[in-house]
GROMACS .gro file of C-alpha atoms in nm:
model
  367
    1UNK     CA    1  -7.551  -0.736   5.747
    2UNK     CA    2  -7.374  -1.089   5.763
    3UNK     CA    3  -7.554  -1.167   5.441
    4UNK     CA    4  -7.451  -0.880   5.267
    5UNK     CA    5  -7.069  -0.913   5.367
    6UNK     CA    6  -7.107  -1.319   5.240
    7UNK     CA    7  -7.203  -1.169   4.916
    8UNK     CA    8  -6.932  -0.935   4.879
    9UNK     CA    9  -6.708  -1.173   4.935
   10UNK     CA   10  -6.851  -1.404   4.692
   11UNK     CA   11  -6.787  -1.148   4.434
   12UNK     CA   12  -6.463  -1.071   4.497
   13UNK     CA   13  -6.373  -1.443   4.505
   14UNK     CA   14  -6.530  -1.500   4.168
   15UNK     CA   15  -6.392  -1.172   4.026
   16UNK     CA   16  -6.043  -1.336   4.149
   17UNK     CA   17  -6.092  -1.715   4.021
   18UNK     CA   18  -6.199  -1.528   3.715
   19UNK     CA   19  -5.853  -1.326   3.645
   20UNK     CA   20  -5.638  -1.649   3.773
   21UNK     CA   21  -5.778  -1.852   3.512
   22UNK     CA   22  -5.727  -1.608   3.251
   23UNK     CA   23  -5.373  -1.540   3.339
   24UNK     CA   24  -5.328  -1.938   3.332
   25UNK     CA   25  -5.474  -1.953   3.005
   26UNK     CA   26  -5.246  -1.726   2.875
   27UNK     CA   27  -4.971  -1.841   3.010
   28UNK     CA   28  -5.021  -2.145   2.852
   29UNK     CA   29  -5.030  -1.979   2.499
   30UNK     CA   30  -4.699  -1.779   2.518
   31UNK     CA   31  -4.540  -2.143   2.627
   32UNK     CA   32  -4.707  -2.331   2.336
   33UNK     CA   33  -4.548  -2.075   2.114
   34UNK     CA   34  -4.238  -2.036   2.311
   35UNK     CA   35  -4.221  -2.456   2.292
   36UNK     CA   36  -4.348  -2.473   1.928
   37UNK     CA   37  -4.035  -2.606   1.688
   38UNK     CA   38  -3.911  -2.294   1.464
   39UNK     CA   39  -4.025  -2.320   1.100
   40UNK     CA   40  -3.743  -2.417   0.868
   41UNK     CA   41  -3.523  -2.123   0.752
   42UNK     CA   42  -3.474  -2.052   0.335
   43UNK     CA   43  -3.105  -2.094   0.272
   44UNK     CA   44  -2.832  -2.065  -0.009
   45UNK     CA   45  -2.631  -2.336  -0.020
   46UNK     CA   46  -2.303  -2.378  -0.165
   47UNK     CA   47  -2.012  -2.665  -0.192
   48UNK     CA   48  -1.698  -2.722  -0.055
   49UNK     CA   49  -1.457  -2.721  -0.344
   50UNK     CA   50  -1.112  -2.851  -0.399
   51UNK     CA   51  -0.930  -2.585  -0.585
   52UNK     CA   52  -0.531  -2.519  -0.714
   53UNK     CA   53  -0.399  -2.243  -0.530
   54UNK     CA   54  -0.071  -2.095  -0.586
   55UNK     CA   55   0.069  -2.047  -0.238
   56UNK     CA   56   0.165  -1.669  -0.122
   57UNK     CA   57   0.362  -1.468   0.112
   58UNK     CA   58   0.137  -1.186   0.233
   59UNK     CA   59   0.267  -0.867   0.338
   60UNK     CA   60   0.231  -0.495   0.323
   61UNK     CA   61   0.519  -0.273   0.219
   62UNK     CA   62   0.529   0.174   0.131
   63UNK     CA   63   0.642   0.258  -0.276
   64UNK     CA   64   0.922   0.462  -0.300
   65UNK     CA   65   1.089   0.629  -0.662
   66UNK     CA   66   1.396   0.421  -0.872
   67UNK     CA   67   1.532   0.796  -0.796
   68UNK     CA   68   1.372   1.066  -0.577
   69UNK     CA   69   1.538   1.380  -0.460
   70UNK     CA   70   1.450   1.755  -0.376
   71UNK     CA   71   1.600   1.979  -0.603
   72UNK     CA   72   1.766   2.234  -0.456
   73UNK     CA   73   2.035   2.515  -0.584
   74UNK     CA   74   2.413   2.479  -0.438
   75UNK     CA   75   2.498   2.865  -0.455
   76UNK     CA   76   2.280   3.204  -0.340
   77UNK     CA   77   2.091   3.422  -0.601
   78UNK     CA   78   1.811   3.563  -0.718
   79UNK     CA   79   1.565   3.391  -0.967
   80UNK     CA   80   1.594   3.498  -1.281
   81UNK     CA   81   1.390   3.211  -1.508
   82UNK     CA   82   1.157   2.914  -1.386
   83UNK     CA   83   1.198   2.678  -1.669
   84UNK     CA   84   0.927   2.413  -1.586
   85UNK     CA   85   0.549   2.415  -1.473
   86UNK     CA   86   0.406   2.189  -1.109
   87UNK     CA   87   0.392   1.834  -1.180
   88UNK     CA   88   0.516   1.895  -1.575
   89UNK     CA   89   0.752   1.545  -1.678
   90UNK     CA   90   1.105   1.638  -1.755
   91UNK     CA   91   1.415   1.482  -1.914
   92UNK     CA   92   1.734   1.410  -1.804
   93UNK     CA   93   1.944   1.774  -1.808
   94UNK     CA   94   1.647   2.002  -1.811
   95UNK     CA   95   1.699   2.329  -1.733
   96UNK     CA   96   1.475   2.417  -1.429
   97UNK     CA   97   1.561   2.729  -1.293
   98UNK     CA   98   1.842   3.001  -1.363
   99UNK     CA   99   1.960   3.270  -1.103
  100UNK     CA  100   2.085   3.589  -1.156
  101UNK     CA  101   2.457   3.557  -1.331
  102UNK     CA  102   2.543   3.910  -1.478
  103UNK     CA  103   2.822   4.003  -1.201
  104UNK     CA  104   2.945   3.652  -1.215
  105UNK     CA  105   3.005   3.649  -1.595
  106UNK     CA  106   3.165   4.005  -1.531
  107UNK     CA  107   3.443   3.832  -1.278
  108UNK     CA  108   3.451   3.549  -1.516
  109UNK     CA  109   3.508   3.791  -1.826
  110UNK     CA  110   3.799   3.973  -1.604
  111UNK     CA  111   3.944   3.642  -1.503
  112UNK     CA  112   3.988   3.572  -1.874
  113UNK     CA  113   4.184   3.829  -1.954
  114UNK     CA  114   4.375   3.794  -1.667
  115UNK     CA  115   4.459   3.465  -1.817
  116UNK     CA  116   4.578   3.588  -2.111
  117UNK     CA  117   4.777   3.796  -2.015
  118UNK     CA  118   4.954   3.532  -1.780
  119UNK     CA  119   4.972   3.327  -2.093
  120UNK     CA  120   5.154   3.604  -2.312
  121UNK     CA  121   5.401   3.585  -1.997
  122UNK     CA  122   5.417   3.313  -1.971
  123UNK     CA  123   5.519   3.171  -2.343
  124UNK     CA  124   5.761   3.473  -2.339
  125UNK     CA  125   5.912   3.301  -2.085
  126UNK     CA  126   5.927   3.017  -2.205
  127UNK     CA  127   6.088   3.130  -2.581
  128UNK     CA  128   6.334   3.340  -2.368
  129UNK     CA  129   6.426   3.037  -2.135
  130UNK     CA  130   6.661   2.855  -2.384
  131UNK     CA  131   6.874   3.157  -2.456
  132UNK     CA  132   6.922   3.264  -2.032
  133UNK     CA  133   6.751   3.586  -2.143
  134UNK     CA  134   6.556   3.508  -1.832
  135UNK     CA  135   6.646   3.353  -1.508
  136UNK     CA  136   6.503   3.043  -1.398
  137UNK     CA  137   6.274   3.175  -1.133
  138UNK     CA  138   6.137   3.415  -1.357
  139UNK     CA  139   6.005   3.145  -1.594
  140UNK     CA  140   5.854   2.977  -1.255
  141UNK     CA  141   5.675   3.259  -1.146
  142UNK     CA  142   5.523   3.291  -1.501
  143UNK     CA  143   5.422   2.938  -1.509
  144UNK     CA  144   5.273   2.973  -1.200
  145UNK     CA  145   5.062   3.288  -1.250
  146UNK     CA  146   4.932   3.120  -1.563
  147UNK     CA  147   4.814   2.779  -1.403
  148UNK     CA  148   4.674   2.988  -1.130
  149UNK     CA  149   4.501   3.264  -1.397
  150UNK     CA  150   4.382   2.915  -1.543
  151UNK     CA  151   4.228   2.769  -1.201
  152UNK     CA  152   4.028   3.075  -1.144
  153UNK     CA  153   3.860   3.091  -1.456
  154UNK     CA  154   3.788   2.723  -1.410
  155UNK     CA  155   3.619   2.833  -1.020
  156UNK     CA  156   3.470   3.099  -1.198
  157UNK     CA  157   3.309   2.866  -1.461
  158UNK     CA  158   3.167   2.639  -1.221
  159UNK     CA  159   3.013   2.950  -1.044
  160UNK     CA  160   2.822   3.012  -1.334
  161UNK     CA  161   2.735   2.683  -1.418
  162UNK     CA  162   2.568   2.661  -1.074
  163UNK     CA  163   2.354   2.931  -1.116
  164UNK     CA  164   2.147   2.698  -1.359
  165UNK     CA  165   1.965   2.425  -1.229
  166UNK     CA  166   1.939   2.122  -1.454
  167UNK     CA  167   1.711   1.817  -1.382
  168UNK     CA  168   1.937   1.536  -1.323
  169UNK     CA  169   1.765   1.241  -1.428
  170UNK     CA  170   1.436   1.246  -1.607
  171UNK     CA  171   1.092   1.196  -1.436
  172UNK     CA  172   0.754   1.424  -1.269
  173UNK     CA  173   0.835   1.743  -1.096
  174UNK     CA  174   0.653   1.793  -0.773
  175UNK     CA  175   0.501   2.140  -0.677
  176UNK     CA  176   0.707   2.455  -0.715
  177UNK     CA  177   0.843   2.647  -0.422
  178UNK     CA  178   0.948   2.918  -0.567
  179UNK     CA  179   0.884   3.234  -0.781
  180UNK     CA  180   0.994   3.459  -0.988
  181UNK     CA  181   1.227   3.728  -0.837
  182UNK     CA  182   1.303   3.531  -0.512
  183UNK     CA  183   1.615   3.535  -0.316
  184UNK     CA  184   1.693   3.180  -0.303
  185UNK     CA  185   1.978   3.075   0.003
  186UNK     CA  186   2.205   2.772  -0.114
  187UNK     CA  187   2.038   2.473  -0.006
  188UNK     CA  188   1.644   2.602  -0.078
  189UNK     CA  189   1.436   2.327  -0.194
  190UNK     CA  190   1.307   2.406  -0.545
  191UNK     CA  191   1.072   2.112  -0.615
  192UNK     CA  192   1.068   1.740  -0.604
  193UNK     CA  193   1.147   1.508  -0.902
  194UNK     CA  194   1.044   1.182  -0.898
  195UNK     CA  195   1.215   0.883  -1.123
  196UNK     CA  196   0.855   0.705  -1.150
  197UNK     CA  197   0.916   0.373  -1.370
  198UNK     CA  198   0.951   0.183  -1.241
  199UNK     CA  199   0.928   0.246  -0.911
  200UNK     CA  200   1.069   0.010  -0.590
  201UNK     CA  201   0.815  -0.164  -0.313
  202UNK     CA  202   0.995  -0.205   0.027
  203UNK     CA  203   0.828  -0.491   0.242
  204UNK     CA  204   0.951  -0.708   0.550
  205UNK     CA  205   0.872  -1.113   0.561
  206UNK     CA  206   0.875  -1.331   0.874
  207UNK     CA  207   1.272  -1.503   0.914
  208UNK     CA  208   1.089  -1.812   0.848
  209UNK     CA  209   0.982  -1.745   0.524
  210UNK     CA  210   1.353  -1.648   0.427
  211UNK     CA  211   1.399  -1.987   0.260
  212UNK     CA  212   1.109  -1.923   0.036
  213UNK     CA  213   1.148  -1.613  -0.139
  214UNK     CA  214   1.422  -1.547  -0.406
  215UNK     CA  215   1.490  -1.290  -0.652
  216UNK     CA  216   1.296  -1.304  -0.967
  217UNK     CA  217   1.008  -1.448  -0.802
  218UNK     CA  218   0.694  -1.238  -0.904
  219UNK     CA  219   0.480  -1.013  -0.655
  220UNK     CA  220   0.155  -0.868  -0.715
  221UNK     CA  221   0.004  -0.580  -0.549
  222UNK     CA  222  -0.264  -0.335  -0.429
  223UNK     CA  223  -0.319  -0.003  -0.330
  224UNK     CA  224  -0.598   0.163  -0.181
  225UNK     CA  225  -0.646   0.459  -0.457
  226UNK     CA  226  -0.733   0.143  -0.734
  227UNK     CA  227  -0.832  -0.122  -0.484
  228UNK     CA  228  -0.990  -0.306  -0.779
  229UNK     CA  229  -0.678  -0.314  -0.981
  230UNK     CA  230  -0.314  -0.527  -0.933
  231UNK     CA  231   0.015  -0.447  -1.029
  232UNK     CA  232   0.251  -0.711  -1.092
  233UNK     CA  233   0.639  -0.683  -1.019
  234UNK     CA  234   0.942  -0.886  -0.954
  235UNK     CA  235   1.196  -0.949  -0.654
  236UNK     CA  236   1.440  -0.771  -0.700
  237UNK     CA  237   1.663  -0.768  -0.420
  238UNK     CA  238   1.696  -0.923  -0.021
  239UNK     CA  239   1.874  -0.762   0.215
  240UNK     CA  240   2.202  -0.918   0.373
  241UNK     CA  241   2.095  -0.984   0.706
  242UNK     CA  242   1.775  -1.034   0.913
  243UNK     CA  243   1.658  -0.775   1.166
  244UNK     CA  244   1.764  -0.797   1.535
  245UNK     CA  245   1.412  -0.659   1.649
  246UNK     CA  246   1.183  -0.786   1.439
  247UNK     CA  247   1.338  -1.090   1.353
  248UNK     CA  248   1.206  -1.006   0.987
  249UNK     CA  249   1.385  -0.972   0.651
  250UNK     CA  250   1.338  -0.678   0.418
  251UNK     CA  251   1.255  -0.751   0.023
  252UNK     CA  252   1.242  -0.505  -0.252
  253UNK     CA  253   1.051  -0.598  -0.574
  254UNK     CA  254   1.067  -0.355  -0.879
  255UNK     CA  255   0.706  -0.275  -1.019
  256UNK     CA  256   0.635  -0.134  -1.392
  257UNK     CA  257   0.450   0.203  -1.395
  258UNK     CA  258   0.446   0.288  -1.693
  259UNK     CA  259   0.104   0.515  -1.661
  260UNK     CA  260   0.177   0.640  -1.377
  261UNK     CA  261  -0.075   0.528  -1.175
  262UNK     CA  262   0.143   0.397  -0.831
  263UNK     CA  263   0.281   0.721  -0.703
  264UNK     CA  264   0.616   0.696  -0.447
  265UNK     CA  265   0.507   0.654  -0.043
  266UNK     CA  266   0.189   0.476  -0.170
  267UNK     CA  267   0.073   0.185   0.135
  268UNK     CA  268   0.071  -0.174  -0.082
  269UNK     CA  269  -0.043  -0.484  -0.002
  270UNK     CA  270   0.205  -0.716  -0.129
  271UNK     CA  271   0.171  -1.088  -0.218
  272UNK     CA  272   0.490  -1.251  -0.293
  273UNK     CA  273   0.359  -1.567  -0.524
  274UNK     CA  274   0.543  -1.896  -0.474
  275UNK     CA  275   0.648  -2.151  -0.736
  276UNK     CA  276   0.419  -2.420  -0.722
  277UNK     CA  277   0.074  -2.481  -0.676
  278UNK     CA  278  -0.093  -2.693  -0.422
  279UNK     CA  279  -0.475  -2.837  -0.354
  280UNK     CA  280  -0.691  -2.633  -0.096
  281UNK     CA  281  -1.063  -2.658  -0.003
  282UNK     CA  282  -1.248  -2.363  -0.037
  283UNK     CA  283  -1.610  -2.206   0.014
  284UNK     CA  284  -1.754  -1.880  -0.082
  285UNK     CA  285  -1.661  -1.596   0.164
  286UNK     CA  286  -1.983  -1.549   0.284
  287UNK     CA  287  -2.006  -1.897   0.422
  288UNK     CA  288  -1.759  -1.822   0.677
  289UNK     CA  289  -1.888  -1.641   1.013
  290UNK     CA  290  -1.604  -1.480   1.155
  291UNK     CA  291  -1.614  -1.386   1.540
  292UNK     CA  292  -1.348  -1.360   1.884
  293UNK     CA  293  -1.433  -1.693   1.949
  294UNK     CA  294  -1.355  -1.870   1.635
  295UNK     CA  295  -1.472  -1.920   1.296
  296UNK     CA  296  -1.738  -2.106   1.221
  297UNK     CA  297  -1.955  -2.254   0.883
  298UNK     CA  298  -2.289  -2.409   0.878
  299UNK     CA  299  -2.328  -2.780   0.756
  300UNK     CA  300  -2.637  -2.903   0.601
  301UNK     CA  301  -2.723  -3.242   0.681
  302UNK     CA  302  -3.016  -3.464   0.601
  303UNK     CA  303  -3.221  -3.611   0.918
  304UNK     CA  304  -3.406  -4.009   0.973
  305UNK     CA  305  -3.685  -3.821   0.841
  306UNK     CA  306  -3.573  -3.690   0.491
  307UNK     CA  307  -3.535  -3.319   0.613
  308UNK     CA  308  -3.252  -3.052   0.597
  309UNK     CA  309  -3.093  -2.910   0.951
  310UNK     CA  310  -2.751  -2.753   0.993
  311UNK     CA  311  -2.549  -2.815   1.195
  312UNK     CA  312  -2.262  -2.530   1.341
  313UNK     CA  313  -1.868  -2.637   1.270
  314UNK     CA  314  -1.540  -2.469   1.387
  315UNK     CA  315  -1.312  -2.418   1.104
  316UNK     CA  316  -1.002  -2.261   1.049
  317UNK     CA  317  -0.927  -2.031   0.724
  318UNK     CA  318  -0.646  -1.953   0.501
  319UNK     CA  319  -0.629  -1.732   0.175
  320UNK     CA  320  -0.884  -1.564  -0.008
  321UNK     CA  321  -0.892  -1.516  -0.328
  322UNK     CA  322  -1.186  -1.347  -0.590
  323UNK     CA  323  -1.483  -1.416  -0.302
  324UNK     CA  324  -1.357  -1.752  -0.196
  325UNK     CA  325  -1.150  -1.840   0.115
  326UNK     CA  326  -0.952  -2.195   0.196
  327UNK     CA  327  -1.102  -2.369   0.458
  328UNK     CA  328  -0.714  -2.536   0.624
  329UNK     CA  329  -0.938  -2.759   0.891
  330UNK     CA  330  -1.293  -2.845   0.991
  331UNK     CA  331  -1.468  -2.943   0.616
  332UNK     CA  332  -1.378  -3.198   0.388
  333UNK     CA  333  -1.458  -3.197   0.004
  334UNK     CA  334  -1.831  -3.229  -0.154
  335UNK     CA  335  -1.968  -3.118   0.175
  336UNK     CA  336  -2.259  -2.836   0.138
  337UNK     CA  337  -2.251  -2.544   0.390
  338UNK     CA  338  -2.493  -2.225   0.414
  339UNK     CA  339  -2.401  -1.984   0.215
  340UNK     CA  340  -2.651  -1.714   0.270
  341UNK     CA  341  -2.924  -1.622   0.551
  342UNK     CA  342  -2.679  -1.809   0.830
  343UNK     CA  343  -2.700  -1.510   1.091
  344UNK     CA  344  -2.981  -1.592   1.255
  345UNK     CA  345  -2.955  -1.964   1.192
  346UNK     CA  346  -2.940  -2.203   1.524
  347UNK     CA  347  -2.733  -2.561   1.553
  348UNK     CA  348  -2.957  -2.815   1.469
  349UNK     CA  349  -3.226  -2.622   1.301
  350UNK     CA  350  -3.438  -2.699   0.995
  351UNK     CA  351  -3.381  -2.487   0.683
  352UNK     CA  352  -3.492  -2.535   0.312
  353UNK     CA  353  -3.283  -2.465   0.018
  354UNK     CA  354  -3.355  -2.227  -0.248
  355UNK     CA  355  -3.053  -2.148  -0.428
  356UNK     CA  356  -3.207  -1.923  -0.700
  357UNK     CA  357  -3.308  -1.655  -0.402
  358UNK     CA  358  -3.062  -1.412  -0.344
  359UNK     CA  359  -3.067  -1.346   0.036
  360UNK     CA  360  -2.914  -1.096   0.283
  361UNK     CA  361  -2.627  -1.280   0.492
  362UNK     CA  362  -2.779  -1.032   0.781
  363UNK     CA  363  -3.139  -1.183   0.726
  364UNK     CA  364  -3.317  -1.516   0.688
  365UNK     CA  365  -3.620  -1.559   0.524
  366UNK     CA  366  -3.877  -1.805   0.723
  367UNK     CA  367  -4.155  -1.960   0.559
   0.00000   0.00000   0.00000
């Protein structure tokens, strides 16, 4: 019985040395590989260039019309013609709409020959004046039913006139918001005309930058509905005073549109171009990692042994312009930096270059 319980124990104790040195063995594997240096990483590389930049005044400013207003009709009536189509360009006097006149040409028609008659008086008056065939408050009150038979016609007149709507400047109707047969109250809004080139961009600038913009200075901007396309303009006015709240200054710069592209209330990103140019360092965009903690670029540096590492640098960035950015502090000029495959990159680690492969910025290729 002893014997047999020495012998199971013997077994178990075996079957346990056996699994402890197994686990030990492989424990020593995952910390060989854990310990192992990290094969260099393939990189694109790129230089730090010295470029001529011509400084700018970033801002974002809302499009608005030369001229802009909602046409609307200044007395009642019913529509009798719609003289234009949605969105159809008009000149400058184009009749748009005409209400229903045919009782007010009636009162103007009876007005008339009230007038005339007040003339005939009136002259008859007058030729009998000189020889006191008349007194002289009969002449008055004939001069004075004349001018007033005169007035009314006049009132009358502009009656009518009102009941046709002329465009009055020329430029792109908006959408009609009326019909055909429609009462119309005075004041209805009949569609929107739009004075389109060129049109105005309204944008606000820091007070500090007041000494640096003037009129005549050109702007060029963007808009989201041709975000590959810019528009150039020119200052075209400051206003008088700076802005209590936001201690900012508002600038208006007149932009061509001659196709019609830029439409009034458009958002624009507006870069206000300064006079001369100055020297900045710059690297391609994607060389820049951009996080809450602070930009950063990787530098490639040779080690004592001939090799490539990189080596992680804070930098601070300006402008960018066509897929490069100015670097204002942290590289200096000729220096190469990662321009590709730096995600995953650590400080200090070994990398080849291979500037013909075109890598992922959100990947890096290991040999």
């Amino acid at each position: 019985m002893i014997k047999r319980l020495i012998l199971v124990l013997l077994l178990f104790g075996g079957a346990a040395a056996g699994v402890g040195y197994w686990k030990y063995k492989k424990f020593q594997q995952m910390n060989a590989q854990l310990t192992a240096p990290r094969p260099p990483a393939v990189i694109a590389s790129a230089l730090v260039q010295q470029e001529n930049w011509q400084p700018m005044l970033r801002a974002v400013g809302s499009l608005r019309a030369q001229s802009g207003i909602q046409v609307t009709n200044e007395v009642p009536g019913i529509v009798s013609l719609i003289g234009f189509e949605s969105g159809q360009a008009v000149a400058a006097g184009a009749v748009l709409l005409r209400l229903e006149d045919s009782v007010e040409l009636a009162t103007l028609e009876s007005l008339k020959a009230d007038q005339r008659l007040a003339e005939v008086q009136y002259r008859r008056t007058a030729e009998l004046m000189p020889k006191q065939a008349v007194s002289k408050s009969e002449f008055d009150i004939a001069k004075a039913t004349f001018e007033s038979a005169q007035a009314k016609v006049a009132q009358q007149q502009a009656t009518v006139q009102k009941k046709v709507i002329r465009s009055p400047f020329g430029g792109i109707l908006g959408i009609r918001q009326v019909d055909q047969g429609q009462f119309l109250p005075a004041g209805t809004s009949i569609v929107s005309l739009q004075a389109l080139d060129p049109l105005y961009v309204d944008y606000a600038l820091p007070e500090r930058e007041f000494s640096k913009v003037a009129q005549g200075q050109t702007v060029q901007l963007r808009v989201g509905a041709y975000p590959d396309a810019q528009f150039i303009g020119s200052v075209s006015a400051i206003d008088a005073g700076v802005d209590e709240g936001s201690r900012s200054i508002r600038v208006r710069a007149t932009v061509p549109n001659r196709d019609n592209l830029l439409r009034p209330g458009m958002f624009a990103e507006v870069e206000t171009l300064m006079q001369q140019e100055s020297a900045v360092l710059t690297v391609p965009r994607t060389a820049i990692s951009y996080n809450t903690y602070g930009n950063f670029a990787y530098v490639i540096d040779k080690t004592e042994s001939g090799g490539l590492r990189v080596k992680r640098r804070q930098v601070e960035t300006g402008a960018v312009r066509e897929g490069r950015v100015a670097v204002t502090r942290g590289l200096e000029a000729g220096e190469q930096v990662v321009r590709a495959g730096l995600v995953k990159l650590r400080d200090g680690q070994s990398v080849t270059i291979d500037d013909s492969v075109q890598l992922d910025n959100g990947k890096v290729a290991e040999q």
